[in-house]
Amino acid sequence: MNAQRHPTDDVPVRLLGQSGCRLAFPGCTVYLDPYLSHSVEKLDAPDLKRLLPVPVAPDEVVDADWVLITHDHIDHCDPHTLPELSRA
């Protein structure tokens, strides 16, 4: 079967570090487990530092149509990121 691919068949994924990513669907942008702070280190465990720098500050996000959280660990359900993303 030789089906032709359409440019919108691919979903651009931007990795946000840790386990988070941004999925840009046509007409909809989804943030999955966005951990865009240092809340784990600041609130929970000073020895647990981010493995990668924060790629974008939460208050700079303006395109979040949906935010999906897989579970309630602080690095997935980030209390320093989610209030800012709700404004987007």
Tab-separated table of N, CA, C and O in Angstrom:
chain	number	residue	atom	x	y	z
A	1	MET	N	0.845	-1.173	0.000
A	1	MET	CA	0.000	0.000	0.000
A	1	MET	C	0.892	1.238	0.000
A	1	MET	O	1.748	1.397	0.860
A	2	ASN	N	0.703	2.112	-0.942
A	2	ASN	CA	1.489	3.332	-1.061
A	2	ASN	C	0.611	4.550	-0.816
A	2	ASN	O	0.294	5.286	-1.735
A	3	ALA	N	0.243	4.761	0.392
A	3	ALA	CA	-0.580	5.931	0.730
A	3	ALA	C	0.314	7.161	0.772
A	3	ALA	O	1.415	7.126	1.310
A	4	GLN	N	-0.159	8.236	0.171
A	4	GLN	CA	0.592	9.485	0.220
A	4	GLN	C	0.410	10.130	1.579
A	4	GLN	O	-0.679	10.148	2.134
A	5	ARG	N	1.499	10.683	2.084
A	5	ARG	CA	1.440	11.383	3.369
A	5	ARG	C	1.115	12.842	3.126
A	5	ARG	O	1.552	13.435	2.155
A	6	HIS	N	0.344	13.390	3.997
A	6	HIS	CA	-0.013	14.807	3.955
A	6	HIS	C	0.812	15.512	5.024
A	6	HIS	O	1.074	14.939	6.089
A	7	PRO	N	1.251	16.771	4.797
A	7	PRO	CA	2.077	17.459	5.813
A	7	PRO	C	1.444	17.514	7.203
A	7	PRO	O	2.143	17.543	8.200
A	8	THR	N	0.132	17.512	7.288
A	8	THR	CA	-0.505	17.571	8.610
A	8	THR	C	-0.591	16.198	9.273
A	8	THR	O	-1.083	16.084	10.383
A	9	ASP	N	-0.118	15.141	8.596
A	9	ASP	CA	-0.113	13.819	9.214
A	9	ASP	C	0.887	13.739	10.363
A	9	ASP	O	0.742	12.937	11.269
A	10	ASP	N	1.918	14.537	10.314
A	10	ASP	CA	2.933	14.545	11.364
A	10	ASP	C	2.556	15.570	12.424
A	10	ASP	O	2.106	16.664	12.108
A	11	VAL	N	2.743	15.204	13.655
A	11	VAL	CA	2.468	16.118	14.762
A	11	VAL	C	3.801	16.608	15.307
A	11	VAL	O	4.578	15.827	15.836
A	12	PRO	N	4.095	17.911	15.144
A	12	PRO	CA	5.354	18.415	15.696
A	12	PRO	C	5.363	18.310	17.218
A	12	PRO	O	4.443	18.761	17.888
A	13	VAL	N	6.413	17.710	17.729
A	13	VAL	CA	6.578	17.529	19.166
A	13	VAL	C	7.772	18.354	19.622
A	13	VAL	O	8.847	18.274	19.040
A	14	ARG	N	7.569	19.143	20.647
A	14	ARG	CA	8.668	19.880	21.261
A	14	ARG	C	8.864	19.322	22.660
A	14	ARG	O	7.945	19.378	23.489
A	15	LEU	N	10.029	18.797	22.918
A	15	LEU	CA	10.314	18.268	24.245
A	15	LEU	C	10.582	19.432	25.192
A	15	LEU	O	11.263	20.388	24.837
A	16	LEU	N	10.010	19.338	26.383
A	16	LEU	CA	10.119	20.404	27.381
A	16	LEU	C	11.065	20.048	28.515
A	16	LEU	O	11.158	20.754	29.502
A	17	GLY	N	11.745	18.946	28.392
A	17	GLY	CA	12.619	18.486	29.462
A	17	GLY	C	11.827	17.661	30.454
A	17	GLY	O	10.598	17.708	30.496
A	18	GLN	N	12.546	16.887	31.233
A	18	GLN	CA	11.948	15.946	32.158
A	18	GLN	C	11.011	15.043	31.355
A	18	GLN	O	11.444	14.429	30.405
A	19	SER	N	9.740	14.990	31.648
A	19	SER	CA	8.824	14.121	30.896
A	19	SER	C	7.829	14.915	30.052
A	19	SER	O	6.968	14.334	29.412
A	20	GLY	N	7.937	16.231	30.045
A	20	GLY	CA	6.943	17.061	29.371
A	20	GLY	C	7.202	17.251	27.896
A	20	GLY	O	8.322	17.165	27.412
A	21	CYS	N	6.115	17.533	27.175
A	21	CYS	CA	6.233	17.862	25.763
A	21	CYS	C	5.063	18.749	25.335
A	21	CYS	O	4.044	18.837	26.006
A	22	ARG	N	5.266	19.395	24.196
A	22	ARG	CA	4.247	20.237	23.566
A	22	ARG	C	3.919	19.602	22.232
A	22	ARG	O	4.803	19.337	21.424
A	23	LEU	N	2.638	19.334	22.006
A	23	LEU	CA	2.175	18.726	20.766
A	23	LEU	C	1.382	19.762	19.991
A	23	LEU	O	0.397	20.290	20.500
A	24	ALA	N	1.807	20.053	18.778
A	24	ALA	CA	1.146	21.082	17.971
A	24	ALA	C	0.330	20.425	16.865
A	24	ALA	O	0.842	20.128	15.788
A	25	PHE	N	-0.934	20.175	17.148
A	25	PHE	CA	-1.856	19.643	16.150
A	25	PHE	C	-2.404	20.807	15.328
A	25	PHE	O	-2.425	21.943	15.821
A	26	PRO	N	-2.867	20.564	14.130
A	26	PRO	CA	-3.513	21.649	13.378
A	26	PRO	C	-4.713	22.186	14.166
A	26	PRO	O	-5.635	21.449	14.479
A	27	GLY	N	-4.658	23.435	14.561
A	27	GLY	CA	-5.764	24.061	15.282
A	27	GLY	C	-5.810	23.801	16.773
A	27	GLY	O	-6.743	24.242	17.442
A	28	CYS	N	-4.835	23.096	17.329
A	28	CYS	CA	-4.870	22.780	18.762
A	28	CYS	C	-3.465	22.471	19.263
A	28	CYS	O	-2.756	21.663	18.680
A	29	THR	N	-3.078	23.118	20.363
A	29	THR	CA	-1.777	22.855	20.974
A	29	THR	C	-1.995	22.263	22.355
A	29	THR	O	-2.747	22.799	23.163
A	30	VAL	N	-1.319	21.138	22.595
A	30	VAL	CA	-1.483	20.384	23.834
A	30	VAL	C	-0.148	20.338	24.570
A	30	VAL	O	0.884	20.051	23.971
A	31	TYR	N	-0.193	20.638	25.854
A	31	TYR	CA	0.977	20.483	26.714
A	31	TYR	C	0.732	19.257	27.579
A	31	TYR	O	-0.302	19.151	28.241
A	32	LEU	N	1.675	18.328	27.564
A	32	LEU	CA	1.555	17.083	28.305
A	32	LEU	C	2.596	17.072	29.418
A	32	LEU	O	3.794	17.180	29.151
A	33	ASP	N	2.139	16.982	30.654
A	33	ASP	CA	3.013	16.979	31.829
A	33	ASP	C	4.047	18.108	31.791
A	33	ASP	O	5.244	17.874	31.925
A	34	PRO	N	3.602	19.351	31.631
A	34	PRO	CA	4.556	20.442	31.529
A	34	PRO	C	5.171	20.800	32.884
A	34	PRO	O	4.490	21.254	33.778
A	35	TYR	N	6.441	20.533	33.002
A	35	TYR	CA	7.193	20.895	34.212
A	35	TYR	C	8.152	22.004	33.794
A	35	TYR	O	9.227	21.754	33.273
A	36	LEU	N	7.726	23.244	33.973
A	36	LEU	CA	8.474	24.392	33.477
A	36	LEU	C	8.990	25.264	34.619
A	36	LEU	O	8.950	26.488	34.558
A	37	SER	N	9.437	24.621	35.669
A	37	SER	CA	9.957	25.357	36.823
A	37	SER	C	11.012	24.505	37.529
A	37	SER	O	11.482	23.516	36.982
A	38	HIS	N	11.312	24.907	38.729
A	38	HIS	CA	12.220	24.152	39.605
A	38	HIS	C	11.479	23.777	40.889
A	38	HIS	O	12.071	23.723	41.960
A	39	SER	N	10.195	23.535	40.796
A	39	SER	CA	9.383	23.314	41.997
A	39	SER	C	9.786	22.077	42.780
A	39	SER	O	9.688	22.077	44.003
A	40	VAL	N	10.225	21.020	42.122
A	40	VAL	CA	10.639	19.823	42.860
A	40	VAL	C	11.798	20.176	43.790
A	40	VAL	O	11.775	19.854	44.979
A	41	GLU	N	12.773	20.871	43.243
A	41	GLU	CA	13.937	21.268	44.043
A	41	GLU	C	13.544	22.233	45.154
A	41	GLU	O	13.991	22.111	46.291
A	42	LYS	N	12.670	23.194	44.843
A	42	LYS	CA	12.305	24.228	45.814
A	42	LYS	C	11.329	23.741	46.882
A	42	LYS	O	11.420	24.135	48.040
A	43	LEU	N	10.382	22.893	46.514
A	43	LEU	CA	9.313	22.514	47.440
A	43	LEU	C	9.479	21.133	48.067
A	43	LEU	O	8.904	20.868	49.112
A	44	ASP	N	10.227	20.257	47.412
A	44	ASP	CA	10.213	18.869	47.832
A	44	ASP	C	11.584	18.320	48.206
A	44	ASP	O	11.758	17.777	49.286
A	45	ALA	N	12.547	18.456	47.302
A	45	ALA	CA	13.841	17.820	47.534
A	45	ALA	C	14.965	18.652	46.922
A	45	ALA	O	15.161	18.627	45.713
A	46	PRO	N	15.705	19.394	47.736
A	46	PRO	CA	16.770	20.260	47.217
A	46	PRO	C	17.827	19.521	46.389
A	46	PRO	O	18.487	20.115	45.562
A	47	ASP	N	17.958	18.224	46.595
A	47	ASP	CA	18.962	17.460	45.850
A	47	ASP	C	18.454	16.991	44.478
A	47	ASP	O	19.220	16.457	43.684
A	48	LEU	N	17.162	17.169	44.196
A	48	LEU	CA	16.604	16.757	42.896
A	48	LEU	C	16.500	17.964	41.971
A	48	LEU	O	15.522	18.692	41.969
A	49	LYS	N	17.526	18.145	41.185
A	49	LYS	CA	17.574	19.272	40.252
A	49	LYS	C	17.093	18.822	38.877
A	49	LYS	O	17.205	17.653	38.522
A	50	ARG	N	16.557	19.771	38.114
A	50	ARG	CA	16.169	19.481	36.738
A	50	ARG	C	17.372	18.948	35.971
A	50	ARG	O	18.491	19.401	36.174
A	51	LEU	N	17.107	18.043	35.034
A	51	LEU	CA	18.183	17.513	34.206
A	51	LEU	C	18.507	18.432	33.036
A	51	LEU	O	19.620	18.422	32.526
A	52	LEU	N	17.521	19.216	32.605
A	52	LEU	CA	17.683	20.155	31.495
A	52	LEU	C	17.166	21.522	31.925
A	52	LEU	O	16.263	21.606	32.753
A	53	PRO	N	17.687	22.594	31.338
A	53	PRO	CA	17.175	23.926	31.674
A	53	PRO	C	15.700	24.067	31.284
A	53	PRO	O	15.219	23.395	30.369
A	54	VAL	N	15.001	24.947	31.966
A	54	VAL	CA	13.611	25.247	31.619
A	54	VAL	C	13.605	25.862	30.216
A	54	VAL	O	14.249	26.879	29.986
A	55	PRO	N	12.890	25.256	29.241
A	55	PRO	CA	12.934	25.746	27.867
A	55	PRO	C	12.126	27.014	27.621
A	55	PRO	O	12.434	27.789	26.724
A	56	VAL	N	11.084	27.218	28.416
A	56	VAL	CA	10.235	28.403	28.278
A	56	VAL	C	9.591	28.666	29.636
A	56	VAL	O	9.178	27.738	30.328
A	57	ALA	N	9.541	29.919	30.017
A	57	ALA	CA	8.902	30.257	31.298
A	57	ALA	C	7.396	30.051	31.181
A	57	ALA	O	6.812	30.340	30.132
A	58	PRO	N	6.756	29.558	32.221
A	58	PRO	CA	5.311	29.311	32.150
A	58	PRO	C	4.497	30.536	31.749
A	58	PRO	O	3.529	30.412	31.001
A	59	ASP	N	4.901	31.728	32.192
A	59	ASP	CA	4.130	32.925	31.856
A	59	ASP	C	4.353	33.391	30.415
A	59	ASP	O	3.683	34.304	29.947
A	60	GLU	N	5.275	32.751	29.697
A	60	GLU	CA	5.500	33.052	28.284
A	60	GLU	C	4.664	32.173	27.356
A	60	GLU	O	4.604	32.420	26.156
A	61	VAL	N	4.039	31.147	27.897
A	61	VAL	CA	3.208	30.249	27.091
A	61	VAL	C	1.885	30.944	26.792
A	61	VAL	O	1.179	31.376	27.702
A	62	VAL	N	1.564	31.077	25.513
A	62	VAL	CA	0.324	31.748	25.114
A	62	VAL	C	-0.552	30.875	24.223
A	62	VAL	O	-1.615	31.304	23.785
A	63	ASP	N	-0.121	29.639	23.965
A	63	ASP	CA	-0.819	28.817	22.977
A	63	ASP	C	-1.383	27.513	23.533
A	63	ASP	O	-1.715	26.606	22.782
A	64	ALA	N	-1.525	27.382	24.835
A	64	ALA	CA	-2.003	26.127	25.426
A	64	ALA	C	-3.523	26.021	25.303
A	64	ALA	O	-4.252	26.705	26.011
A	65	ASP	N	-3.975	25.171	24.391
A	65	ASP	CA	-5.409	24.899	24.293
A	65	ASP	C	-5.829	23.842	25.311
A	65	ASP	O	-6.917	23.916	25.874
A	66	TRP	N	-4.966	22.870	25.513
A	66	TRP	CA	-5.212	21.795	26.480
A	66	TRP	C	-3.924	21.532	27.251
A	66	TRP	O	-2.834	21.618	26.698
A	67	VAL	N	-4.081	21.177	28.518
A	67	VAL	CA	-2.963	20.734	29.346
A	67	VAL	C	-3.379	19.398	29.940
A	67	VAL	O	-4.407	19.306	30.621
A	68	LEU	N	-2.608	18.375	29.646
A	68	LEU	CA	-2.916	17.030	30.130
A	68	LEU	C	-1.871	16.599	31.147
A	68	LEU	O	-0.669	16.783	30.930
A	69	ILE	N	-2.337	16.062	32.258
A	69	ILE	CA	-1.466	15.620	33.337
A	69	ILE	C	-1.676	14.120	33.509
A	69	ILE	O	-2.811	13.666	33.668
A	70	THR	N	-0.589	13.349	33.478
A	70	THR	CA	-0.721	11.899	33.566
A	70	THR	C	-0.924	11.398	34.987
A	70	THR	O	-1.612	10.400	35.191
A	71	HIS	N	-0.330	12.081	35.969
A	71	HIS	CA	-0.520	11.689	37.359
A	71	HIS	C	-0.073	12.832	38.266
A	71	HIS	O	0.464	13.827	37.798
A	72	ASP	N	-0.309	12.694	39.561
A	72	ASP	CA	-0.162	13.839	40.453
A	72	ASP	C	1.193	13.969	41.147
A	72	ASP	O	1.292	14.585	42.194
A	73	HIS	N	2.250	13.458	40.559
A	73	HIS	CA	3.581	13.755	41.101
A	73	HIS	C	3.938	15.196	40.762
A	73	HIS	O	3.546	15.720	39.717
A	74	ILE	N	4.704	15.823	41.621
A	74	ILE	CA	4.989	17.256	41.492
A	74	ILE	C	5.700	17.606	40.181
A	74	ILE	O	5.542	18.698	39.658
A	75	ASP	N	6.475	16.671	39.609
A	75	ASP	CA	7.156	16.966	38.350
A	75	ASP	C	6.258	16.750	37.131
A	75	ASP	O	6.658	17.008	35.997
A	76	HIS	N	5.040	16.316	37.338
A	76	HIS	CA	4.056	16.182	36.262
A	76	HIS	C	2.908	17.165	36.466
A	76	HIS	O	2.341	17.670	35.519
A	77	CYS	N	2.561	17.378	37.693
A	77	CYS	CA	1.469	18.287	38.076
A	77	CYS	C	2.103	19.464	38.819
A	77	CYS	O	1.931	19.632	40.021
A	78	ASP	N	2.851	20.263	38.091
A	78	ASP	CA	3.726	21.285	38.666
A	78	ASP	C	2.945	22.493	39.177
A	78	ASP	O	2.328	23.218	38.404
A	79	PRO	N	2.987	22.757	40.490
A	79	PRO	CA	2.235	23.878	41.044
A	79	PRO	C	2.764	25.259	40.636
A	79	PRO	O	2.059	26.252	40.785
A	80	HIS	N	3.982	25.317	40.102
A	80	HIS	CA	4.515	26.603	39.643
A	80	HIS	C	4.240	26.830	38.156
A	80	HIS	O	4.389	27.943	37.673
A	81	THR	N	3.850	25.802	37.442
A	81	THR	CA	3.586	25.903	36.005
A	81	THR	C	2.100	25.984	35.698
A	81	THR	O	1.662	26.819	34.900
A	82	LEU	N	1.300	25.136	36.297
A	82	LEU	CA	-0.112	25.005	35.910
A	82	LEU	C	-0.941	26.279	36.062
A	82	LEU	O	-1.731	26.597	35.170
A	83	PRO	N	-0.784	27.058	37.144
A	83	PRO	CA	-1.576	28.305	37.215
A	83	PRO	C	-1.273	29.260	36.058
A	83	PRO	O	-2.169	29.900	35.521
A	84	GLU	N	-0.013	29.342	35.661
A	84	GLU	CA	0.359	30.219	34.548
A	84	GLU	C	-0.205	29.682	33.226
A	84	GLU	O	-0.698	30.446	32.401
A	85	LEU	N	-0.134	28.378	33.024
A	85	LEU	CA	-0.655	27.795	31.780
A	85	LEU	C	-2.158	27.932	31.683
A	85	LEU	O	-2.710	28.021	30.580
A	86	SER	N	-2.843	27.990	32.801
A	86	SER	CA	-4.302	28.148	32.748
A	86	SER	C	-4.690	29.491	32.155
A	86	SER	O	-5.776	29.653	31.609
A	87	ARG	N	-3.805	30.452	32.247
A	87	ARG	CA	-4.068	31.769	31.653
A	87	ARG	C	-3.934	31.740	30.118
A	87	ARG	O	-4.494	32.577	29.429
A	88	ALA	N	-3.141	30.805	29.609
A	88	ALA	CA	-2.930	30.705	28.168
A	88	ALA	C	-4.188	30.181	27.486
A	88	ALA	O	-4.390	30.338	26.323
